[in-house]
Amino acid sequence: MRKCFSLSEEDWALLEQYKKENNIKNNSQAVSSLLHQNQDNREQLAIAIREELEKNYLPKERIRWATKTAEQNSIVILDAMNTLLHMLKADACIPVEMAAHPVVKQSQDRIKEKIAYFKQKSDERKSKENT
């Protein structure tokens, strides 16, 4: 297919320089090479951006979100416990380490299972990336 287009003197000089540096014989091959090189550069840039986000930004955002969520949950739990203590007129503190209620023990076990599950998923992702 034959197409015509105009180039400035400066662009023409750059095209000639590119042809010379890359040992290209004609203008069509030079333009084609530049177009494909541009596509490759875009793909490499997209990969580099994704890797940078995964490496630096996303883990920090996840930690920030987890911290915020944990803080909110702690406030809700503290308010609920305070309300229960007032309703029961409790006057003594029993540390969980001394005598954990069965419901508290179930909750602790569930959290351990959840952490183990997410750690396993993380390890699987990392092993896939390293292969």
PDB file of N, CA and C in Angstrom, residues 29-106:
ATOM      1  N   GLN A  29      10.742   1.104   5.705  1.00  0.00           N
ATOM      2  CA  GLN A  29      11.249   0.229   6.771  1.00  0.00           C
ATOM      3  C   GLN A  29      11.536   1.037   8.035  1.00  0.00           C
ATOM      4  N   ALA A  30      12.048   2.240   7.875  1.00  0.00           N
ATOM      5  CA  ALA A  30      12.355   3.088   9.030  1.00  0.00           C
ATOM      6  C   ALA A  30      11.080   3.461   9.786  1.00  0.00           C
ATOM      7  N   VAL A  31      10.061   3.886   9.051  1.00  0.00           N
ATOM      8  CA  VAL A  31       8.795   4.252   9.693  1.00  0.00           C
ATOM      9  C   VAL A  31       8.180   3.029  10.367  1.00  0.00           C
ATOM     10  N   SER A  32       8.189   1.895   9.709  1.00  0.00           N
ATOM     11  CA  SER A  32       7.648   0.660  10.282  1.00  0.00           C
ATOM     12  C   SER A  32       8.405   0.282  11.553  1.00  0.00           C
ATOM     13  N   SER A  33       9.725   0.378  11.493  1.00  0.00           N
ATOM     14  CA  SER A  33      10.546   0.052  12.658  1.00  0.00           C
ATOM     15  C   SER A  33      10.229   0.976  13.822  1.00  0.00           C
ATOM     16  N   LEU A  34      10.091   2.271  13.557  1.00  0.00           N
ATOM     17  CA  LEU A  34       9.760   3.235  14.606  1.00  0.00           C
ATOM     18  C   LEU A  34       8.389   2.953  15.220  1.00  0.00           C
ATOM     19  N   LEU A  35       7.420   2.598  14.388  1.00  0.00           N
ATOM     20  CA  LEU A  35       6.088   2.296  14.900  1.00  0.00           C
ATOM     21  C   LEU A  35       6.104   1.069  15.811  1.00  0.00           C
ATOM     22  N   HIS A  36       6.801   0.020  15.391  1.00  0.00           N
ATOM     23  CA  HIS A  36       6.869  -1.201  16.204  1.00  0.00           C
ATOM     24  C   HIS A  36       7.674  -0.952  17.483  1.00  0.00           C
ATOM     25  N   GLN A  37       8.723  -0.161  17.365  1.00  0.00           N
ATOM     26  CA  GLN A  37       9.529   0.171  18.546  1.00  0.00           C
ATOM     27  C   GLN A  37       8.675   0.950  19.549  1.00  0.00           C
ATOM     28  N   ASN A  38       7.852   1.850  19.045  1.00  0.00           N
ATOM     29  CA  ASN A  38       6.966   2.626  19.911  1.00  0.00           C
ATOM     30  C   ASN A  38       5.992   1.703  20.643  1.00  0.00           C
ATOM     31  N   GLN A  39       5.438   0.716  19.934  1.00  0.00           N
ATOM     32  CA  GLN A  39       4.509  -0.233  20.561  1.00  0.00           C
ATOM     33  C   GLN A  39       5.227  -1.043  21.636  1.00  0.00           C
ATOM     34  N   ASP A  40       6.442  -1.497  21.347  1.00  0.00           N
ATOM     35  CA  ASP A  40       7.221  -2.247  22.344  1.00  0.00           C
ATOM     36  C   ASP A  40       7.510  -1.393  23.568  1.00  0.00           C
ATOM     37  N   ASN A  41       7.859  -0.105  23.341  1.00  0.00           N
ATOM     38  CA  ASN A  41       8.134   0.805  24.450  1.00  0.00           C
ATOM     39  C   ASN A  41       6.901   1.009  25.320  1.00  0.00           C
ATOM     40  N   ARG A  42       5.737   1.103  24.687  1.00  0.00           N
ATOM     41  CA  ARG A  42       4.496   1.263  25.449  1.00  0.00           C
ATOM     42  C   ARG A  42       4.249   0.041  26.334  1.00  0.00           C
ATOM     43  N   GLU A  43       4.440  -1.140  25.769  1.00  0.00           N
ATOM     44  CA  GLU A  43       4.222  -2.361  26.542  1.00  0.00           C
ATOM     45  C   GLU A  43       5.221  -2.461  27.695  1.00  0.00           C
ATOM     46  N   GLN A  44       6.467  -2.115  27.452  1.00  0.00           N
ATOM     47  CA  GLN A  44       7.475  -2.148  28.517  1.00  0.00           C
ATOM     48  C   GLN A  44       7.151  -1.120  29.601  1.00  0.00           C
ATOM     49  N   LEU A  45       6.679   0.048  29.198  1.00  0.00           N
ATOM     50  CA  LEU A  45       6.308   1.075  30.160  1.00  0.00           C
ATOM     51  C   LEU A  45       5.118   0.614  31.007  1.00  0.00           C
ATOM     52  N   ALA A  46       4.135  -0.009  30.367  1.00  0.00           N
ATOM     53  CA  ALA A  46       2.968  -0.507  31.106  1.00  0.00           C
ATOM     54  C   ALA A  46       3.385  -1.563  32.120  1.00  0.00           C
ATOM     55  N   ILE A  47       4.280  -2.452  31.735  1.00  0.00           N
ATOM     56  CA  ILE A  47       4.775  -3.492  32.649  1.00  0.00           C
ATOM     57  C   ILE A  47       5.531  -2.858  33.801  1.00  0.00           C
ATOM     58  N   ALA A  48       6.377  -1.888  33.513  1.00  0.00           N
ATOM     59  CA  ALA A  48       7.157  -1.221  34.560  1.00  0.00           C
ATOM     60  C   ALA A  48       6.249  -0.483  35.546  1.00  0.00           C
ATOM     61  N   ILE A  49       5.219   0.172  35.039  1.00  0.00           N
ATOM     62  CA  ILE A  49       4.278   0.888  35.913  1.00  0.00           C
ATOM     63  C   ILE A  49       3.537  -0.102  36.808  1.00  0.00           C
ATOM     64  N   ARG A  50       3.060  -1.202  36.212  1.00  0.00           N
ATOM     65  CA  ARG A  50       2.347  -2.210  37.003  1.00  0.00           C
ATOM     66  C   ARG A  50       3.242  -2.782  38.098  1.00  0.00           C
ATOM     67  N   GLU A  51       4.488  -3.097  37.757  1.00  0.00           N
ATOM     68  CA  GLU A  51       5.417  -3.652  38.740  1.00  0.00           C
ATOM     69  C   GLU A  51       5.700  -2.657  39.860  1.00  0.00           C
ATOM     70  N   GLU A  52       5.852  -1.390  39.507  1.00  0.00           N
ATOM     71  CA  GLU A  52       6.098  -0.359  40.508  1.00  0.00           C
ATOM     72  C   GLU A  52       4.910  -0.222  41.452  1.00  0.00           C
ATOM     73  N   LEU A  53       3.706  -0.250  40.896  1.00  0.00           N
ATOM     74  CA  LEU A  53       2.509  -0.166  41.728  1.00  0.00           C
ATOM     75  C   LEU A  53       2.408  -1.366  42.669  1.00  0.00           C
ATOM     76  N   GLU A  54       2.634  -2.564  42.116  1.00  0.00           N
ATOM     77  CA  GLU A  54       2.537  -3.772  42.936  1.00  0.00           C
ATOM     78  C   GLU A  54       3.597  -3.788  44.031  1.00  0.00           C
ATOM     79  N   LYS A  55       4.778  -3.292  43.698  1.00  0.00           N
ATOM     80  CA  LYS A  55       5.898  -3.350  44.635  1.00  0.00           C
ATOM     81  C   LYS A  55       5.794  -2.295  45.737  1.00  0.00           C
ATOM     82  N   ASN A  56       5.423  -1.081  45.376  1.00  0.00           N
ATOM     83  CA  ASN A  56       5.502   0.021  46.333  1.00  0.00           C
ATOM     84  C   ASN A  56       4.159   0.582  46.786  1.00  0.00           C
ATOM     85  N   TYR A  57       3.272   0.822  45.857  1.00  0.00           N
ATOM     86  CA  TYR A  57       2.062   1.559  46.208  1.00  0.00           C
ATOM     87  C   TYR A  57       0.986   0.668  46.817  1.00  0.00           C
ATOM     88  N   LEU A  58       0.664  -0.445  46.176  1.00  0.00           N
ATOM     89  CA  LEU A  58      -0.451  -1.268  46.626  1.00  0.00           C
ATOM     90  C   LEU A  58      -0.261  -1.835  48.023  1.00  0.00           C
ATOM     91  N   PRO A  59       0.920  -2.368  48.373  1.00  0.00           N
ATOM     92  CA  PRO A  59       1.078  -2.859  49.757  1.00  0.00           C
ATOM     93  C   PRO A  59       0.892  -1.753  50.794  1.00  0.00           C
ATOM     94  N   LYS A  60       1.370  -0.555  50.506  1.00  0.00           N
ATOM     95  CA  LYS A  60       1.217   0.555  51.445  1.00  0.00           C
ATOM     96  C   LYS A  60      -0.256   0.930  51.603  1.00  0.00           C
ATOM     97  N   GLU A  61      -0.986   0.931  50.501  1.00  0.00           N
ATOM     98  CA  GLU A  61      -2.405   1.246  50.561  1.00  0.00           C
ATOM     99  C   GLU A  61      -3.160   0.168  51.333  1.00  0.00           C
ATOM    100  N   ARG A  62      -2.771  -1.078  51.109  1.00  0.00           N
ATOM    101  CA  ARG A  62      -3.426  -2.177  51.828  1.00  0.00           C
ATOM    102  C   ARG A  62      -3.169  -2.061  53.331  1.00  0.00           C
ATOM    103  N   ILE A  63      -1.942  -1.727  53.721  1.00  0.00           N
ATOM    104  CA  ILE A  63      -1.614  -1.553  55.138  1.00  0.00           C
ATOM    105  C   ILE A  63      -2.395  -0.373  55.719  1.00  0.00           C
ATOM    106  N   ARG A  64      -2.468   0.710  54.975  1.00  0.00           N
ATOM    107  CA  ARG A  64      -3.209   1.886  55.437  1.00  0.00           C
ATOM    108  C   ARG A  64      -4.688   1.535  55.631  1.00  0.00           C
ATOM    109  N   TRP A  65      -5.264   0.815  54.658  1.00  0.00           N
ATOM    110  CA  TRP A  65      -6.664   0.418  54.757  1.00  0.00           C
ATOM    111  C   TRP A  65      -6.871  -0.531  55.940  1.00  0.00           C
ATOM    112  N   ALA A  66      -5.983  -1.499  56.107  1.00  0.00           N
ATOM    113  CA  ALA A  66      -6.105  -2.462  57.204  1.00  0.00           C
ATOM    114  C   ALA A  66      -6.005  -1.763  58.557  1.00  0.00           C
ATOM    115  N   THR A  67      -5.092  -0.812  58.673  1.00  0.00           N
ATOM    116  CA  THR A  67      -4.933  -0.077  59.927  1.00  0.00           C
ATOM    117  C   THR A  67      -6.184   0.728  60.243  1.00  0.00           C
ATOM    118  N   LYS A  68      -6.719   1.397  59.248  1.00  0.00           N
ATOM    119  CA  LYS A  68      -7.930   2.201  59.446  1.00  0.00           C
ATOM    120  C   LYS A  68      -9.100   1.308  59.856  1.00  0.00           C
ATOM    121  N   THR A  69      -9.257   0.179  59.175  1.00  0.00           N
ATOM    122  CA  THR A  69     -10.338  -0.752  59.491  1.00  0.00           C
ATOM    123  C   THR A  69     -10.179  -1.320  60.899  1.00  0.00           C
ATOM    124  N   ALA A  70      -8.956  -1.687  61.253  1.00  0.00           N
ATOM    125  CA  ALA A  70      -8.702  -2.230  62.591  1.00  0.00           C
ATOM    126  C   ALA A  70      -9.030  -1.196  63.666  1.00  0.00           C
ATOM    127  N   GLU A  71      -8.674   0.042  63.420  1.00  0.00           N
ATOM    128  CA  GLU A  71      -8.962   1.097  64.384  1.00  0.00           C
ATOM    129  C   GLU A  71     -10.470   1.280  64.556  1.00  0.00           C
ATOM    130  N   GLN A  72     -11.192   1.305  63.447  1.00  0.00           N
ATOM    131  CA  GLN A  72     -12.642   1.460  63.519  1.00  0.00           C
ATOM    132  C   GLN A  72     -13.278   0.285  64.260  1.00  0.00           C
ATOM    133  N   ASN A  73     -12.829  -0.935  63.946  1.00  0.00           N
ATOM    134  CA  ASN A  73     -13.369  -2.117  64.617  1.00  0.00           C
ATOM    135  C   ASN A  73     -13.059  -2.087  66.118  1.00  0.00           C
ATOM    136  N   SER A  74     -11.871  -1.652  66.478  1.00  0.00           N
ATOM    137  CA  SER A  74     -11.491  -1.568  67.896  1.00  0.00           C
ATOM    138  C   SER A  74     -12.401  -0.610  68.651  1.00  0.00           C
ATOM    139  N   ILE A  75     -12.722   0.521  68.047  1.00  0.00           N
ATOM    140  CA  ILE A  75     -13.605   1.501  68.692  1.00  0.00           C
ATOM    141  C   ILE A  75     -15.001   0.909  68.901  1.00  0.00           C
ATOM    142  N   VAL A  76     -15.513   0.232  67.880  1.00  0.00           N
ATOM    143  CA  VAL A  76     -16.838  -0.386  67.986  1.00  0.00           C
ATOM    144  C   VAL A  76     -16.843  -1.433  69.092  1.00  0.00           C
ATOM    145  N   ILE A  77     -15.814  -2.288  69.112  1.00  0.00           N
ATOM    146  CA  ILE A  77     -15.738  -3.346  70.127  1.00  0.00           C
ATOM    147  C   ILE A  77     -15.604  -2.749  71.523  1.00  0.00           C
ATOM    148  N   LEU A  78     -14.778  -1.739  71.670  1.00  0.00           N
ATOM    149  CA  LEU A  78     -14.601  -1.099  72.974  1.00  0.00           C
ATOM    150  C   LEU A  78     -15.917  -0.490  73.464  1.00  0.00           C
ATOM    151  N   ASP A  79     -16.671   0.180  72.584  1.00  0.00           N
ATOM    152  CA  ASP A  79     -17.963   0.748  72.958  1.00  0.00           C
ATOM    153  C   ASP A  79     -18.949  -0.355  73.359  1.00  0.00           C
ATOM    154  N   ALA A  80     -18.964  -1.441  72.596  1.00  0.00           N
ATOM    155  CA  ALA A  80     -19.874  -2.555  72.907  1.00  0.00           C
ATOM    156  C   ALA A  80     -19.521  -3.178  74.248  1.00  0.00           C
ATOM    157  N   MET A  81     -18.241  -3.407  74.498  1.00  0.00           N
ATOM    158  CA  MET A  81     -17.812  -4.000  75.766  1.00  0.00           C
ATOM    159  C   MET A  81     -18.116  -3.062  76.938  1.00  0.00           C
ATOM    160  N   ASN A  82     -17.897  -1.787  76.731  1.00  0.00           N
ATOM    161  CA  ASN A  82     -18.184  -0.815  77.786  1.00  0.00           C
ATOM    162  C   ASN A  82     -19.673  -0.839  78.137  1.00  0.00           C
ATOM    163  N   THR A  83     -20.513  -0.909  77.123  1.00  0.00           N
ATOM    164  CA  THR A  83     -21.959  -0.977  77.341  1.00  0.00           C
ATOM    165  C   THR A  83     -22.326  -2.243  78.120  1.00  0.00           C
ATOM    166  N   LEU A  84     -21.775  -3.391  77.714  1.00  0.00           N
ATOM    167  CA  LEU A  84     -22.049  -4.654  78.408  1.00  0.00           C
ATOM    168  C   LEU A  84     -21.592  -4.604  79.862  1.00  0.00           C
ATOM    169  N   LEU A  85     -20.431  -4.079  80.099  1.00  0.00           N
ATOM    170  CA  LEU A  85     -19.915  -3.989  81.466  1.00  0.00           C
ATOM    171  C   LEU A  85     -20.817  -3.118  82.347  1.00  0.00           C
ATOM    172  N   HIS A  86     -21.321  -2.008  81.801  1.00  0.00           N
ATOM    173  CA  HIS A  86     -22.231  -1.163  82.564  1.00  0.00           C
ATOM    174  C   HIS A  86     -23.550  -1.883  82.824  1.00  0.00           C
ATOM    175  N   MET A  87     -24.046  -2.606  81.800  1.00  0.00           N
ATOM    176  CA  MET A  87     -25.322  -3.313  81.962  1.00  0.00           C
ATOM    177  C   MET A  87     -25.200  -4.439  82.992  1.00  0.00           C
ATOM    178  N   LEU A  88     -24.058  -5.136  83.012  1.00  0.00           N
ATOM    179  CA  LEU A  88     -23.845  -6.262  83.933  1.00  0.00           C
ATOM    180  C   LEU A  88     -23.318  -5.794  85.297  1.00  0.00           C
ATOM    181  N   LYS A  89     -23.038  -4.530  85.405  1.00  0.00           N
ATOM    182  CA  LYS A  89     -22.474  -3.954  86.625  1.00  0.00           C
ATOM    183  C   LYS A  89     -21.221  -4.719  87.070  1.00  0.00           C
ATOM    184  N   ALA A  90     -20.376  -5.001  86.118  1.00  0.00           N
ATOM    185  CA  ALA A  90     -19.136  -5.744  86.385  1.00  0.00           C
ATOM    186  C   ALA A  90     -18.177  -4.869  87.176  1.00  0.00           C
ATOM    187  N   ASP A  91     -17.474  -5.485  88.127  1.00  0.00           N
ATOM    188  CA  ASP A  91     -16.541  -4.712  88.946  1.00  0.00           C
ATOM    189  C   ASP A  91     -15.147  -5.338  88.982  1.00  0.00           C
ATOM    190  N   ALA A  92     -14.897  -6.346  88.133  1.00  0.00           N
ATOM    191  CA  ALA A  92     -13.577  -6.986  88.096  1.00  0.00           C
ATOM    192  C   ALA A  92     -13.182  -7.260  86.653  1.00  0.00           C
ATOM    193  N   CYS A  93     -11.888  -7.243  86.419  1.00  0.00           N
ATOM    194  CA  CYS A  93     -11.344  -7.527  85.085  1.00  0.00           C
ATOM    195  C   CYS A  93     -10.713  -8.913  85.104  1.00  0.00           C
ATOM    196  N   ILE A  94     -11.097  -9.751  84.158  1.00  0.00           N
ATOM    197  CA  ILE A  94     -10.495 -11.081  84.031  1.00  0.00           C
ATOM    198  C   ILE A  94      -9.735 -11.088  82.703  1.00  0.00           C
ATOM    199  N   PRO A  95      -8.405 -11.062  82.752  1.00  0.00           N
ATOM    200  CA  PRO A  95      -7.635 -11.060  81.504  1.00  0.00           C
ATOM    201  C   PRO A  95      -7.896 -12.324  80.683  1.00  0.00           C
ATOM    202  N   VAL A  96      -7.920 -12.162  79.380  1.00  0.00           N
ATOM    203  CA  VAL A  96      -8.162 -13.284  78.470  1.00  0.00           C
ATOM    204  C   VAL A  96      -7.105 -14.366  78.672  1.00  0.00           C
ATOM    205  N   GLU A  97      -5.872 -13.945  78.977  1.00  0.00           N
ATOM    206  CA  GLU A  97      -4.796 -14.921  79.170  1.00  0.00           C
ATOM    207  C   GLU A  97      -5.076 -15.845  80.355  1.00  0.00           C
ATOM    208  N   MET A  98      -5.813 -15.335  81.356  1.00  0.00           N
ATOM    209  CA  MET A  98      -6.112 -16.133  82.561  1.00  0.00           C
ATOM    210  C   MET A  98      -7.293 -17.066  82.334  1.00  0.00           C
ATOM    211  N   ALA A  99      -8.349 -16.559  81.747  1.00  0.00           N
ATOM    212  CA  ALA A  99      -9.557 -17.363  81.571  1.00  0.00           C
ATOM    213  C   ALA A  99     -10.328 -16.840  80.362  1.00  0.00           C
ATOM    214  N   ALA A 100      -9.998 -17.342  79.195  1.00  0.00           N
ATOM    215  CA  ALA A 100     -10.686 -16.911  77.980  1.00  0.00           C
ATOM    216  C   ALA A 100     -12.060 -17.576  77.898  1.00  0.00           C
ATOM    217  N   HIS A 101     -13.055 -16.782  77.604  1.00  0.00           N
ATOM    218  CA  HIS A 101     -14.403 -17.312  77.379  1.00  0.00           C
ATOM    219  C   HIS A 101     -14.363 -18.156  76.099  1.00  0.00           C
ATOM    220  N   PRO A 102     -15.159 -19.236  76.001  1.00  0.00           N
ATOM    221  CA  PRO A 102     -15.153 -20.070  74.793  1.00  0.00           C
ATOM    222  C   PRO A 102     -15.398 -19.284  73.501  1.00  0.00           C
ATOM    223  N   VAL A 103     -16.225 -18.280  73.541  1.00  0.00           N
ATOM    224  CA  VAL A 103     -16.485 -17.467  72.343  1.00  0.00           C
ATOM    225  C   VAL A 103     -15.229 -16.695  71.942  1.00  0.00           C
ATOM    226  N   VAL A 104     -14.513 -16.175  72.922  1.00  0.00           N
ATOM    227  CA  VAL A 104     -13.268 -15.464  72.638  1.00  0.00           C
ATOM    228  C   VAL A 104     -12.253 -16.429  72.044  1.00  0.00           C
ATOM    229  N   LYS A 105     -12.158 -17.630  72.595  1.00  0.00           N
ATOM    230  CA  LYS A 105     -11.222 -18.642  72.084  1.00  0.00           C
ATOM    231  C   LYS A 105     -11.565 -19.000  70.636  1.00  0.00           C
ATOM    232  N   GLN A 106     -12.854 -19.162  70.334  1.00  0.00           N
ATOM    233  CA  GLN A 106     -13.281 -19.450  68.957  1.00  0.00           C
ATOM    234  C   GLN A 106     -12.866 -18.322  68.014  1.00  0.00           C
TER     235      GLN A 106
END
